[in-house]
Amino acid sequence: MIEFESISEVKKCPKQYVLAINDTLNVISGKWKLPILASILYGNHRYKDIQSNIEKITPRMLSKELKELELNGVITRNVYDSTPVRIEYRMTESGEKILSVLDVMIEWGLAHRKATLENS
Amino acid sequence: MIEFESISEVKKCPKQYVLAINDTLNVISGKWKLPILASILYGNHRYKDIQSNIEKITPRMLSKELKELELNGVITRNVYDSTPVRIEYRMTESGEKILSVLDVMIEWGLAHRKATLENS
DNA sequence: TTTATCACTATACTTTTGTATAGTATAGAT
DNA sequence: ATCTATACTATACAAAAGTATAGTGATAAA
């Protein structure tokens, strides 16, 4: 069951594809999105954990980005009513799969660096 | 010959990977990079062709982005000294392979949309 | 009672990114 | 001499993204 055709095999990029690419870009672009996702993936789930893991991020940016990531369905925000209240951010199932995108980005980036150095 | 390990199998993201991801992001993020690359890929090679293909882009943005893409080794700028001078922009070999990144971005984007709609 | 922690919010500001509009240099055609 | 085309550049401006710094409210510990 073929889910979609590679854009290299398509005459003109369909609107669905454009939307899909934009959705993906929204999740990974900007200065802090990837550091935050990486931090959560590597085991930091609470606000303070993430903040001290990414030293240079300001609280404003951290909460802004967390909100956006939640809105985009990449992470969940879970409130535990202990005292003091504990809040945990975790990747959604779909969110975790973003790693497959990062993998090809790494692959292309490494290969491109190599190719560019060779021709210079 | 294994070229790299998936970041999901690695304890901490190596600096090389971070650089590779940033290289890739630099090539695809911003308002006009992908439209320009798509335009070239679909057969528009001259400044005016690309400009009229992307109606809303201003000449400033087009030349700025073309310069950056050239600098990043994704496209080449070829000058033919006919009169009037003809200039052609073309994808580099390495640049064309960015399609593999777009493919997984489309794949993730479509699947994520589906998953997000189902859980709402 | 003062101090500390958690998870933020508020306000003002700077930097980066993108827009609007006009102009340039070279050359050929009329 | 004027008009057109190509491939841009220059200047000023607006909008978006990110930074700096201080403060909030609830609770608990010393």
Coordinates of C-alpha atoms (C1' of nucleotides) in Angstrom, one line a residue:
Chain A
M1 CA 0.0 0.0 0.0
I2 CA 1.7 3.1 -1.4
E3 CA 1.1 6.1 0.9
F4 CA 2.5 8.8 -1.3
E5 CA 4.7 9.4 -4.3
S6 CA 8.2 10.9 -4.1
I7 CA 8.1 14.5 -5.2
S8 CA 10.8 13.7 -7.7
E9 CA 8.2 11.5 -9.6
V10 CA 5.5 14.1 -9.6
K11 CA 5.1 16.8 -12.3
K12 CA 4.0 19.5 -9.9
C13 CA 4.1 19.6 -6.1
P14 CA 0.5 18.9 -4.9
K15 CA -0.9 21.2 -2.2
Q16 CA -1.1 18.4 0.3
Y17 CA 2.6 17.9 0.0
V18 CA 3.2 21.6 0.5
L19 CA 1.1 21.6 3.7
A20 CA 2.9 18.4 4.9
I21 CA 6.3 20.0 4.4
N22 CA 5.2 23.2 6.2
D23 CA 3.8 21.2 9.1
T24 CA 7.1 19.5 9.4
L25 CA 9.1 22.7 9.2
N26 CA 7.0 24.3 11.9
V27 CA 8.0 21.6 14.3
I28 CA 11.7 21.8 13.6
S29 CA 12.6 25.3 12.7
G30 CA 13.4 28.2 15.0
K31 CA 16.2 28.5 17.4
W32 CA 14.9 26.4 20.2
K33 CA 12.5 23.7 18.9
L34 CA 15.1 21.0 18.3
P35 CA 17.0 21.6 21.5
I36 CA 13.8 21.3 23.4
L37 CA 12.7 18.2 21.6
A38 CA 16.1 16.7 22.1
S39 CA 16.0 17.5 25.8
I40 CA 12.7 15.8 26.2
L41 CA 13.8 12.8 24.2
Y42 CA 16.9 12.4 26.3
G43 CA 14.9 12.2 29.4
N44 CA 14.1 15.7 30.7
H45 CA 10.4 16.0 31.2
R46 CA 9.9 18.9 33.6
Y47 CA 10.1 22.6 32.9
K48 CA 13.1 23.2 35.2
D49 CA 14.8 20.1 33.9
I50 CA 14.6 21.4 30.3
Q51 CA 15.5 24.9 31.3
S52 CA 18.6 23.9 33.2
N53 CA 19.5 21.5 30.4
I54 CA 19.4 24.2 27.8
E55 CA 21.1 26.9 30.0
K56 CA 20.7 29.8 27.6
I57 CA 17.0 29.7 27.0
T58 CA 14.8 32.3 28.7
P59 CA 11.6 31.2 30.4
R60 CA 9.6 33.2 27.9
M61 CA 11.0 31.3 25.0
L62 CA 10.7 28.0 26.8
S63 CA 7.0 28.3 27.6
K64 CA 6.2 29.8 24.2
E65 CA 7.8 27.0 22.4
L66 CA 6.4 24.3 24.7
K67 CA 2.9 25.7 24.0
E68 CA 3.5 25.6 20.3
L69 CA 4.8 22.1 20.3
E70 CA 1.8 21.0 22.3
L71 CA -0.6 22.8 19.9
N72 CA 1.1 21.1 17.0
G73 CA 0.6 17.6 18.6
V74 CA 4.3 16.9 19.1
I75 CA 4.3 16.8 22.9
T76 CA 1.8 16.5 25.7
R77 CA 1.5 18.5 28.9
N78 CA 0.5 16.5 31.9
V79 CA -0.5 18.1 35.2
Y80 CA -0.1 16.0 38.4
D81 CA -1.7 17.7 41.3
S82 CA 0.9 16.9 43.9
T83 CA 2.2 19.8 46.0
P84 CA 3.9 21.6 44.5
V85 CA 2.2 20.9 41.2
R86 CA 4.2 18.7 38.9
I87 CA 4.0 19.2 35.2
E88 CA 5.5 16.8 32.7
Y89 CA 6.1 17.3 29.0
R90 CA 6.3 14.1 26.9
M91 CA 6.6 13.3 23.2
T92 CA 3.5 12.0 21.5
E93 CA 3.8 8.8 19.5
S94 CA 3.7 10.9 16.3
G95 CA 6.2 13.3 17.8
E96 CA 8.7 10.6 18.5
K97 CA 8.7 9.7 14.8
I98 CA 10.2 13.1 13.9
L99 CA 13.5 11.3 14.6
S100 CA 13.2 9.7 11.1
V101 CA 13.2 13.2 9.6
L102 CA 16.2 14.2 11.6
D103 CA 18.0 11.0 10.5
V104 CA 17.7 12.0 6.8
M105 CA 18.6 15.5 7.6
I106 CA 21.8 14.3 9.2
E107 CA 22.5 12.0 6.3
W108 CA 22.1 14.7 3.8
G109 CA 24.0 17.3 5.8
L110 CA 27.0 15.0 6.3
A111 CA 27.0 13.9 2.6
H112 CA 26.6 17.5 1.5
R113 CA 29.5 18.7 3.6
K114 CA 31.7 16.0 2.2
A115 CA 30.7 16.7 -1.4
T116 CA 31.2 20.5 -0.9
L117 CA 34.6 20.1 0.6
E118 CA 35.7 17.7 -2.2
N119 CA 34.8 20.3 -4.9
S120 CA 36.7 23.2 -3.4
Chain B
M1 CA 29.8 0.5 5.3
I2 CA 27.7 2.3 7.9
E3 CA 27.9 6.0 7.4
F4 CA 26.2 7.1 10.6
E5 CA 24.0 6.0 13.4
S6 CA 20.4 7.0 13.8
I7 CA 20.1 9.6 16.5
S8 CA 17.6 7.4 18.2
E9 CA 20.5 4.9 18.9
V10 CA 22.9 7.4 20.3
K11 CA 23.1 8.5 23.9
K12 CA 23.8 12.2 23.2
C13 CA 23.6 14.0 19.9
P14 CA 27.2 14.4 18.6
K15 CA 28.2 17.9 17.4
Q16 CA 28.7 16.7 13.9
Y17 CA 25.1 15.7 13.8
V18 CA 24.0 19.1 15.1
L19 CA 26.0 20.8 12.4
A20 CA 24.6 18.5 9.7
I21 CA 21.0 19.2 10.8
N22 CA 21.7 23.0 10.8
D23 CA 23.2 22.8 7.3
T24 CA 20.1 21.1 6.1
L25 CA 17.8 23.6 7.9
N26 CA 19.7 26.5 6.3
V27 CA 18.9 25.2 2.9
I28 CA 15.2 24.6 3.4
S29 CA 14.0 27.2 5.9
G30 CA 12.8 30.7 5.3
K31 CA 9.9 31.9 3.2
W32 CA 11.4 31.5 -0.2
K33 CA 14.1 28.8 -0.2
L34 CA 11.8 25.9 -1.1
P35 CA 9.7 27.7 -3.7
I36 CA 12.9 28.8 -5.4
L37 CA 14.4 25.3 -5.3
A38 CA 11.2 23.8 -6.5
S39 CA 11.1 26.3 -9.4
I40 CA 14.6 25.4 -10.5
L41 CA 13.9 21.7 -10.1
Y42 CA 10.8 22.0 -12.3
G43 CA 12.7 23.6 -15.1
N44 CA 13.1 27.4 -14.5
H45 CA 16.7 28.3 -14.7
R46 CA 16.9 32.0 -15.4
Y47 CA 16.3 34.9 -13.0
K48 CA 13.2 36.2 -14.9
D49 CA 11.8 32.6 -15.2
I50 CA 12.0 32.0 -11.5
Q51 CA 10.7 35.5 -10.7
S52 CA 7.6 35.1 -12.9
N53 CA 7.1 31.6 -11.7
I54 CA 6.9 32.8 -8.0
E55 CA 4.9 36.0 -8.8
K56 CA 5.0 37.4 -5.2
I57 CA 8.8 37.4 -4.6
T58 CA 10.6 40.7 -4.8
P59 CA 13.9 41.0 -6.8
R60 CA 15.7 41.7 -3.5
M61 CA 14.6 38.5 -1.9
L62 CA 15.2 36.5 -5.1
S63 CA 18.8 37.6 -5.5
K64 CA 19.5 37.4 -1.8
E65 CA 18.3 33.8 -1.6
L66 CA 20.0 32.7 -4.8
K67 CA 23.3 34.0 -3.4
E68 CA 22.8 32.1 -0.2
L69 CA 21.8 28.9 -2.0
E70 CA 24.9 29.3 -4.2
L71 CA 27.1 29.9 -1.2
N72 CA 25.7 26.8 0.5
G73 CA 26.6 24.7 -2.5
V74 CA 23.0 23.8 -3.4
I75 CA 22.9 25.6 -6.8
T76 CA 25.4 26.9 -9.3
R77 CA 25.3 30.3 -11.1
N78 CA 26.5 30.0 -14.7
V79 CA 27.2 33.1 -16.8
Y80 CA 26.9 32.8 -20.6
D81 CA 28.3 35.8 -22.4
S82 CA 25.8 36.1 -25.1
T83 CA 24.1 39.5 -25.5
P84 CA 22.3 40.2 -23.4
V85 CA 24.1 38.2 -20.9
R86 CA 22.3 35.0 -19.9
I87 CA 22.6 33.6 -16.4
E88 CA 21.5 30.2 -15.4
Y89 CA 20.9 28.7 -12.0
R90 CA 21.0 25.0 -11.7
M91 CA 20.9 22.5 -8.9
T92 CA 24.2 20.9 -7.9
E93 CA 24.4 17.1 -7.7
S94 CA 24.3 17.3 -3.9
G95 CA 21.5 19.9 -4.1
E96 CA 19.2 17.6 -6.0
K97 CA 19.5 15.1 -3.3
I98 CA 17.6 17.4 -0.9
L99 CA 14.5 15.8 -2.4
S100 CA 15.2 12.8 -0.2
V101 CA 14.8 15.1 2.8
L102 CA 11.6 16.6 1.4
D103 CA 10.3 13.1 0.9
V104 CA 10.5 12.1 4.5
M105 CA 9.2 15.5 5.5
I106 CA 6.1 14.9 3.4
E107 CA 5.8 11.4 4.8
W108 CA 6.0 12.6 8.4
G109 CA 3.7 15.5 7.8
L110 CA 1.0 13.4 6.2
A111 CA 1.2 10.8 8.8
H112 CA 1.2 13.3 11.6
R113 CA -1.9 15.1 10.2
K114 CA -3.7 11.8 10.1
A115 CA -2.7 10.8 13.6
T116 CA -3.6 14.3 15.0
L117 CA -7.0 14.2 13.4
E118 CA -7.7 10.7 14.7
N119 CA -7.0 11.8 18.3
S120 CA -9.3 14.8 18.4
Chain C
dT1 C1' 8.8 35.3 59.2
dT2 C1' 12.0 35.0 55.8
dT3 C1' 13.6 32.1 52.2
dA4 C1' 13.3 28.8 48.6
dT5 C1' 11.2 26.1 44.8
dC6 C1' 8.2 25.3 40.8
dA7 C1' 6.2 26.8 36.7
dC8 C1' 5.5 30.1 34.7
dT9 C1' 3.8 35.6 32.9
dA10 C1' 4.6 40.7 31.7
dT11 C1' 6.9 44.4 29.6
dA12 C1' 10.2 46.5 27.0
dC13 C1' 13.6 46.0 23.8
dT14 C1' 16.9 44.3 19.9
dT15 C1' 17.9 41.5 15.9
dT16 C1' 16.6 39.1 12.0
dT17 C1' 13.7 38.4 8.2
dG18 C1' 10.9 40.0 4.7
dT19 C1' 8.4 44.0 1.9
dA20 C1' 7.9 48.2 -1.0
dT21 C1' 9.5 51.0 -4.3
dA22 C1' 12.7 53.0 -7.2
dG23 C1' 16.9 52.8 -9.8
dT24 C1' 21.2 50.9 -12.4
dA25 C1' 24.3 49.0 -16.3
dT26 C1' 24.8 47.0 -20.7
dA27 C1' 23.2 46.2 -25.1
dG28 C1' 20.2 45.7 -29.2
dA29 C1' 16.1 47.2 -31.9
dT30 C1' 13.3 51.0 -34.0
Chain D
dA1 C1' 17.4 59.4 -29.5
dT2 C1' 14.1 56.5 -27.3
dC3 C1' 12.4 52.0 -25.9
dT4 C1' 12.9 47.5 -24.4
dA5 C1' 15.0 43.5 -22.1
dT6 C1' 17.9 41.1 -18.6
dA7 C1' 19.7 40.7 -14.2
dC8 C1' 20.0 42.7 -10.9
dT9 C1' 21.2 46.8 -6.5
dA10 C1' 19.8 50.5 -3.0
dT11 C1' 17.2 52.6 0.5
dA12 C1' 13.8 52.8 3.7
dC13 C1' 10.5 50.4 6.2
dA14 C1' 7.4 46.7 8.7
dA15 C1' 6.8 42.4 10.8
dA16 C1' 8.4 38.3 13.1
dA17 C1' 11.5 36.1 16.1
dG18 C1' 14.3 36.2 20.0
dT19 C1' 16.4 38.6 24.4
dA20 C1' 16.7 40.9 29.0
dT21 C1' 14.9 41.6 33.3
dA22 C1' 11.6 41.6 36.7
dG23 C1' 7.6 39.7 38.9
dT24 C1' 3.6 36.3 40.2
dG25 C1' 1.1 32.8 43.2
dA26 C1' 1.0 28.7 45.6
dT27 C1' 3.3 25.9 48.8
dA28 C1' 6.8 24.2 52.0
dA29 C1' 11.0 24.3 54.8
dA30 C1' 14.2 26.7 58.3

